[in-house]
CSV table of C-alpha atoms and ligand atoms in Angstrom, one decimal:
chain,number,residue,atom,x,y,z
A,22,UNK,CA,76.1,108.1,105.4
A,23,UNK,CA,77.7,106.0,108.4
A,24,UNK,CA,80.7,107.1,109.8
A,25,UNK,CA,83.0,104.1,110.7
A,26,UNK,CA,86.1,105.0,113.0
A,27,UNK,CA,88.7,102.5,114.0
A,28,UNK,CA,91.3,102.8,116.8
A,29,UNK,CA,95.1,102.9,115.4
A,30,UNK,CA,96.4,103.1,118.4
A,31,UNK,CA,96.2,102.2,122.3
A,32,UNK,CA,97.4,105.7,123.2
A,33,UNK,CA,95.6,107.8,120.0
A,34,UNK,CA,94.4,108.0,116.9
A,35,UNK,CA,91.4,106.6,114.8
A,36,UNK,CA,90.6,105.8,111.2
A,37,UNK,CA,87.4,107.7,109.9
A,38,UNK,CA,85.4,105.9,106.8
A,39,UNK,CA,82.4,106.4,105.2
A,40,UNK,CA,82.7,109.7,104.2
A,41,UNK,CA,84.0,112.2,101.3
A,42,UNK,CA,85.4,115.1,102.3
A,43,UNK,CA,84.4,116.9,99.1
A,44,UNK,CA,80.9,116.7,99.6
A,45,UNK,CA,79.0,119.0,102.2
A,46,UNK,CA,79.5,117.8,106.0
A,47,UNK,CA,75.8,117.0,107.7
A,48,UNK,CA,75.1,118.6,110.9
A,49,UNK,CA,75.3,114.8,112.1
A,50,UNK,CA,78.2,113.7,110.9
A,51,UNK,CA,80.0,116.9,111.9
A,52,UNK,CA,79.0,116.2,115.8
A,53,UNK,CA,80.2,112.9,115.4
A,54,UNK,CA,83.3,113.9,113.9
A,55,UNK,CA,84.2,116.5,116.9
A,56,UNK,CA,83.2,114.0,119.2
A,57,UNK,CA,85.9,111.4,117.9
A,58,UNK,CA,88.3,114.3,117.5
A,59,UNK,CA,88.6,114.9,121.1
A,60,UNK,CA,87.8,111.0,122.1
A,61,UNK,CA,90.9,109.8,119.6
A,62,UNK,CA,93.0,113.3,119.5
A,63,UNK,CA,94.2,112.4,116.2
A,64,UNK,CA,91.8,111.3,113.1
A,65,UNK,CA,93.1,110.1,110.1
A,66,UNK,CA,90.6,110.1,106.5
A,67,UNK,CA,92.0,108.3,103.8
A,68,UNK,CA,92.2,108.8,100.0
A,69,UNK,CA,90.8,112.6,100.1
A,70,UNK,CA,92.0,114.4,97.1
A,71,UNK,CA,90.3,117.6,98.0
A,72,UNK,CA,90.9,120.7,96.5
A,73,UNK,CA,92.1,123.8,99.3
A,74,UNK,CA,88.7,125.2,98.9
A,75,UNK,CA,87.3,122.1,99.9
A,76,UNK,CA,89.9,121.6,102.3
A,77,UNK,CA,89.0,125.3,104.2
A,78,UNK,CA,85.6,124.7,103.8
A,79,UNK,CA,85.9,121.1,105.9
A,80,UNK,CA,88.1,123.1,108.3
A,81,UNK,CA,85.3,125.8,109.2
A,82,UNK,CA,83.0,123.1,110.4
A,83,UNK,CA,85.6,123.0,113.5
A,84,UNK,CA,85.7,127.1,114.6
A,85,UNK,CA,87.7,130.0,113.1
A,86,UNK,CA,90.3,129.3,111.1
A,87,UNK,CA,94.0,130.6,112.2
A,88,UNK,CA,96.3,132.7,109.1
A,89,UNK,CA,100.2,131.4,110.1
A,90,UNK,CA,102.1,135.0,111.0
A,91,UNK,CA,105.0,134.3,108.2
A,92,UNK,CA,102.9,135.3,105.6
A,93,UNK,CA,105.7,133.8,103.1
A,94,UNK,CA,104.5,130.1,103.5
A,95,UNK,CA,100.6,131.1,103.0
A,96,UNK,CA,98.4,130.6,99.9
A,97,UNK,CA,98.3,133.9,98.1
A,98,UNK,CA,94.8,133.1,97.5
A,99,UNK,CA,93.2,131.2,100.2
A,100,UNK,CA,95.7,132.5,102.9
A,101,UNK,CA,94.1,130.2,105.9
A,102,UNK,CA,96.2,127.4,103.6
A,103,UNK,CA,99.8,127.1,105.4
A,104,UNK,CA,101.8,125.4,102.7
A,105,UNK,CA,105.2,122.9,104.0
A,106,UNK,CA,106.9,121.8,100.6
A,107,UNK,CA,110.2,121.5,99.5
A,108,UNK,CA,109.6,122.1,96.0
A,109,UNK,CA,109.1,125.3,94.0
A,110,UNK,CA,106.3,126.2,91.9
A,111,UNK,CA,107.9,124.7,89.4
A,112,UNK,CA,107.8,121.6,90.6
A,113,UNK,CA,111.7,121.8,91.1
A,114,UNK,CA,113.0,120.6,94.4
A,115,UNK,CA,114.6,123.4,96.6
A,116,UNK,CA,117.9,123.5,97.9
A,117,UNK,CA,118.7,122.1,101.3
A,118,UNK,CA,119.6,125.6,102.5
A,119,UNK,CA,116.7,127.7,101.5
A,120,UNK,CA,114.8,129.2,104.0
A,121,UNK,CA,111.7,127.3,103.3
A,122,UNK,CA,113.1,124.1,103.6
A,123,UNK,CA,114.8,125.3,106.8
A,124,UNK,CA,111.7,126.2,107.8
A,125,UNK,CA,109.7,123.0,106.8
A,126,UNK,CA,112.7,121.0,109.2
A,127,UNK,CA,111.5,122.8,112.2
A,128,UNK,CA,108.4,120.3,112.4
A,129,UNK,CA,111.3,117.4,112.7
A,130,UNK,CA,111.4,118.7,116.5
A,131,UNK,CA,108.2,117.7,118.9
A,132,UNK,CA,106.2,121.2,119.0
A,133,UNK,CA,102.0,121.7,119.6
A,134,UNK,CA,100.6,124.1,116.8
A,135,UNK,CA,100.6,127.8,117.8
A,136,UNK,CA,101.7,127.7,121.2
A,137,UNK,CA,103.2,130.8,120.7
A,138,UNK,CA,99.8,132.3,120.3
A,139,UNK,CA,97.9,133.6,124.4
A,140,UNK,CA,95.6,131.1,122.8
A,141,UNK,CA,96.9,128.6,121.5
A,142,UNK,CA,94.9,126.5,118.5
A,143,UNK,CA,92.3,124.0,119.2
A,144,UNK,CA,93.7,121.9,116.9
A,145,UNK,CA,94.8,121.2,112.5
A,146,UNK,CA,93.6,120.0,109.5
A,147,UNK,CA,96.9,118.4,107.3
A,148,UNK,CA,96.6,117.3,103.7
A,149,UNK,CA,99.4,115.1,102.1
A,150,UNK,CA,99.7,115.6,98.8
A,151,UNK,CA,103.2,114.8,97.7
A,152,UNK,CA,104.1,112.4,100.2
A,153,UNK,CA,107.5,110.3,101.0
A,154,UNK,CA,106.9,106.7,100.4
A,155,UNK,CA,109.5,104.4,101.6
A,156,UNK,CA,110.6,105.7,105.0
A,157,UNK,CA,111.1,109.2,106.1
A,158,UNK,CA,108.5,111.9,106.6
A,159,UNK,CA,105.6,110.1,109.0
A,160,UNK,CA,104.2,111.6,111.4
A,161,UNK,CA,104.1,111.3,115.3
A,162,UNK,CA,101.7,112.4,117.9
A,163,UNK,CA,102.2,111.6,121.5
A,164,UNK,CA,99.2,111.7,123.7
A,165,UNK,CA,99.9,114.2,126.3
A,166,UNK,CA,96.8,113.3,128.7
A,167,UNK,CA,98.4,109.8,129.0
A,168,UNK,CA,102.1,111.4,129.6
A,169,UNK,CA,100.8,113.1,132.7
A,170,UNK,CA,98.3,110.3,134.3
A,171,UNK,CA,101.4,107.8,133.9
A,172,UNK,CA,104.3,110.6,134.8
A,173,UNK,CA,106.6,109.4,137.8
A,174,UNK,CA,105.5,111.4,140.6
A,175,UNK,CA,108.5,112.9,141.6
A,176,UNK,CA,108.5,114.3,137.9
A,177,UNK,CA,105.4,115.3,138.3
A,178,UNK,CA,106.4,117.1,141.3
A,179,UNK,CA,108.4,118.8,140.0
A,180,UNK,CA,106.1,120.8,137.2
A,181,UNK,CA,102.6,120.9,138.7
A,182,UNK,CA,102.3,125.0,138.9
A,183,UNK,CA,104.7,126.0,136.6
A,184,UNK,CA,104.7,128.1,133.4
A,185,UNK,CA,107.0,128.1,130.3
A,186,UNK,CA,107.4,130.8,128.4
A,187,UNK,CA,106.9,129.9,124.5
A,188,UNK,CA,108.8,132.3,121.6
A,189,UNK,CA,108.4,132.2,118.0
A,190,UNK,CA,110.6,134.8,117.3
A,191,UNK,CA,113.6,133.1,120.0
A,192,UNK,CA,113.0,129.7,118.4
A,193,UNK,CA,114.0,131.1,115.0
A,194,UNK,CA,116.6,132.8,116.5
A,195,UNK,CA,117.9,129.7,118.4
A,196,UNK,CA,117.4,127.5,115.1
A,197,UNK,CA,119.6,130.2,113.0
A,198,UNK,CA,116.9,131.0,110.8
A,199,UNK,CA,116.7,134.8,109.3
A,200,UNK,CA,114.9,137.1,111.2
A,201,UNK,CA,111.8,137.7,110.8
A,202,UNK,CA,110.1,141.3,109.3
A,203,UNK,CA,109.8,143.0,112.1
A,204,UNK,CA,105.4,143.8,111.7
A,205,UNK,CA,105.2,139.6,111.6
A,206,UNK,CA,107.8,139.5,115.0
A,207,UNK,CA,105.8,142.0,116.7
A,208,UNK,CA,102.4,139.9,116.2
A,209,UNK,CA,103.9,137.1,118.1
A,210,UNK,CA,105.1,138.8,121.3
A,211,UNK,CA,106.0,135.7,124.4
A,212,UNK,CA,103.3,134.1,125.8
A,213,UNK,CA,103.4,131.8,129.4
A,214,UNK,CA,101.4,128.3,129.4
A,215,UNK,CA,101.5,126.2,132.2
A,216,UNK,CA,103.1,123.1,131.9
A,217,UNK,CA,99.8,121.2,133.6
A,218,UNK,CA,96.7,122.1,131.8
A,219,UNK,CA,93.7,121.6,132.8
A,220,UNK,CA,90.3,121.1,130.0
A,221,UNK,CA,86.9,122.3,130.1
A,222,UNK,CA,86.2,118.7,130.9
A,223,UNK,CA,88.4,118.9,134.3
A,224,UNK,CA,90.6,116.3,132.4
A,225,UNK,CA,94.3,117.2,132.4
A,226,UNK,CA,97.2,116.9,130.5
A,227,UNK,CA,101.1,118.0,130.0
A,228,UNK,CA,101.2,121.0,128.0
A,229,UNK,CA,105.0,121.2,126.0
A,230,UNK,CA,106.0,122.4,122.8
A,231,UNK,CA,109.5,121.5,122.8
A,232,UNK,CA,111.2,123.4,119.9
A,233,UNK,CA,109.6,126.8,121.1
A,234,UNK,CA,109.9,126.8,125.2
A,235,UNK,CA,112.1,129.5,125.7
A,236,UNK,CA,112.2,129.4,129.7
A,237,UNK,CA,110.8,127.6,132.3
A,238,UNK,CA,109.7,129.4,135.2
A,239,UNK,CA,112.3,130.1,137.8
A,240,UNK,CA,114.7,127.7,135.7
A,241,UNK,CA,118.0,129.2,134.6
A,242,UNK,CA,118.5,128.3,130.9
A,243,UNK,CA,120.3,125.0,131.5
A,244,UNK,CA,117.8,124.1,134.0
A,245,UNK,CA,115.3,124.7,131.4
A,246,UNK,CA,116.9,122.8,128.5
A,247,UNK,CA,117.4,119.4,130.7
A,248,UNK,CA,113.8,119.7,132.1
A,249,UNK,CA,111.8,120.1,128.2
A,250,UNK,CA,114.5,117.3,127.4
A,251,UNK,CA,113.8,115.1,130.4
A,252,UNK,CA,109.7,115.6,129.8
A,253,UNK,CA,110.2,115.7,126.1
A,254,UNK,CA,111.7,111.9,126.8
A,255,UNK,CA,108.8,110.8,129.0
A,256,UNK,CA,106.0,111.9,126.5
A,257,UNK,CA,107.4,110.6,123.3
A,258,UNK,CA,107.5,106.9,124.9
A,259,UNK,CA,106.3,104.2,122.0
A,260,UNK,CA,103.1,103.7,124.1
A,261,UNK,CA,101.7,107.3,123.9
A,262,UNK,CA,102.5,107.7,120.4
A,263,UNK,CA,100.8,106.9,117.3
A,264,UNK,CA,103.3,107.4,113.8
A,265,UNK,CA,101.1,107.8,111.1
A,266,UNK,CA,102.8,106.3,107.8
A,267,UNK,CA,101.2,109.0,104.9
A,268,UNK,CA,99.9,107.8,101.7
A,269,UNK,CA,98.7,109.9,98.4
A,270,UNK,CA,95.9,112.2,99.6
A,271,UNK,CA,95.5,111.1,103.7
A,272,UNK,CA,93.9,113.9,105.7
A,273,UNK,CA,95.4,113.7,109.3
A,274,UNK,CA,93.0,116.3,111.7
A,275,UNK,CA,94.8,116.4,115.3
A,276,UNK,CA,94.0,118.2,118.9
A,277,UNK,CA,96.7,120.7,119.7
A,278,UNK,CA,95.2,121.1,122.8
A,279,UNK,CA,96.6,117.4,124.3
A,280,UNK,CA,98.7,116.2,121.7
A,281,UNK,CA,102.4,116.9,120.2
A,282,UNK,CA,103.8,116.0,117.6
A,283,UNK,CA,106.9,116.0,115.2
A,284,UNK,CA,108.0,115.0,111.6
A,285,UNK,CA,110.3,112.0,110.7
A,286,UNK,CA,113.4,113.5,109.3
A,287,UNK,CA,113.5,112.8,105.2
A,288,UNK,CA,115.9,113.1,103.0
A,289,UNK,CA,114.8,116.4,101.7
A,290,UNK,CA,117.3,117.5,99.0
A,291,UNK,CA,115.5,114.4,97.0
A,292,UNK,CA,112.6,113.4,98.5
A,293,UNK,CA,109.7,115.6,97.6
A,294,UNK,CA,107.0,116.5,100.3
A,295,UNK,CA,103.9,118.8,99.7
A,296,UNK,CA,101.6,119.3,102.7
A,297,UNK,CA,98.8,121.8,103.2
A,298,UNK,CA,97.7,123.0,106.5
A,299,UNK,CA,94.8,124.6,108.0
A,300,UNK,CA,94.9,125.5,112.0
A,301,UNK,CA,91.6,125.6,114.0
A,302,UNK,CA,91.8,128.8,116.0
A,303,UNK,CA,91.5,127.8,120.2
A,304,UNK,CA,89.0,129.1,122.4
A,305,UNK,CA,90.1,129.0,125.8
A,306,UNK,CA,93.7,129.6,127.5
A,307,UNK,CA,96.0,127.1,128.4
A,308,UNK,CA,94.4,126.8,132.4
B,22,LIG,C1,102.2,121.2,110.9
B,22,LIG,C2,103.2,120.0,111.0
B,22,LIG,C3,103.4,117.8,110.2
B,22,LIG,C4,103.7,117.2,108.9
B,22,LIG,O1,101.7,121.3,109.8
B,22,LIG,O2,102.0,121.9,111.8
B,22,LIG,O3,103.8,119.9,112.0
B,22,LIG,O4,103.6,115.9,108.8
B,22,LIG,N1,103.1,119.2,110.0
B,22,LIG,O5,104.0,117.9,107.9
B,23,LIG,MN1,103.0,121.3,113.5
């Protein structure tokens, strides 16, 4: 088997060929896969109709796999399987105001997986099966490494030593979702990340996840709003971000750990959308 991988993307992203996810991963091929993953930050497989056994079974080749705390939108069965889907078992598309589909419309804001976690996840493994063709629903990822090495430097001034303090349970609040049962709130008590992070490789990069940055360190709440706006703006310029366009079956594998990303609003009372998830637990802090 050789792999083939193709840059999408000045800023990120690669196309993997020559290899079927549904058989097992060589020793080889899996080295050469994590090496492209960090190298490309996104890596995108095409026309993988794997089953989620399959799917968690690619996903283990990466490190431990993460379970998402809201234990509402995991598979009974295979619960490192996060399911986003506007439709109900029955196939039937869900109303606008359910809470899953609120849910499923946070990702239309730029967040990094699991920030909310003291460490965070190394990255995620995202199936498309029902996907929206025709506009609506890609996918963008914004290279984060790039966003700081090209940052203004009074901007980057104006961050280098701070933290932010990321909430899952204030950016429900603040998004006017129901509360969540209290055992699942209390495993996801605030955590600080800097807003510079530095990699085992003494690369850097930004480290934001818009939708859950509750404060910024020594910034009053208004402060703290206009500054994840202002470096929300920077890093989601065309030129560090790669939109992936989803077709029947893509398998899109990203690095939390430099990237960001967000989810092309749809129209979602009539456009069906069925992805499954798994999330690549993190082994260092954000430094
Ligand atoms: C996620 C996510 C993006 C998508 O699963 O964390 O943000 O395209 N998904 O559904
Ligand atoms: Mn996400």
């Amino acid at each position: 088997m050789t792999l083939t991988i193709r840059e999408l993307h000045p800023g990120l992203g690669a196309e993997v060929g020559g290899i079927d996810l549904r058989e097992p991963l060589t020793a080889e091929a899996r080295d050469e896969l994590r090496a492209a993953w960090s190298r490309h930050g996104v890596l995108v497989f095409r026309d993988q109709d794997i089953t989620d056994e399959q799917h968690v079974a690619f996903s283990r080749h990466f490190g431990n796999l993460e379970v998402l705390p809201e234990r509402d939108y995991t598979e009974d069965r295979l619960p490192e399987i996060f399911i986003l889907s506007n439709v109900d078992e029955k196939g039937e598309i869900l109303p606008t105001d359910s809470a899953a589909v609120t849910f499923n419309s946070l990702t239309w804001f730029w967040h990094t997986d699991s920030c909310y976690r003291a460490i965070p996840s190394r990255g995620a493994i995202l199936h498309g099966i029902d996907v929206i063709e025709g506009g609506g629903g890609e996918t963008r990822f914004a290279n984060l490494k790039q966003a700081l090495a090209e940052m203004p430097a009074a901007l980057r001034a104006r961050i280098d030593g701070l933290k932010a303090r990321h909430n899952f349970v204030w950016m429900r609040m603040h998004r006017d979702l129901a509360p969540m049962k209290p055992e699942e709130a209390a495993s996801v008590p605030p955590v600080e990340h800097k807003l510079v992070r530095t990699h085992p490789d003494g690369s850097q990069s930004l480290y934001i996840s818009p939708v859950y940055m509750e404060r910024i360190d020594g910034l009053d709440e208004a402060a703290t709003r206009a500054l994840v706006e202002e470096l929300t703006e920077w890093a989601s310029r065309d030129r560090f971000v790669y939109e992936h366009v989803w077709q029947p079956h893509d398998i899109v594998m990203w690095d939390n750990t430099w990237t960001m990303h967000l989810v092309m609003p749809y129209d979602h009372g009539h456009q069906r959308r069925v992805m499954h998830r798994t999330a690549i637990a993190g082994t260092e802090a954000v430094l």
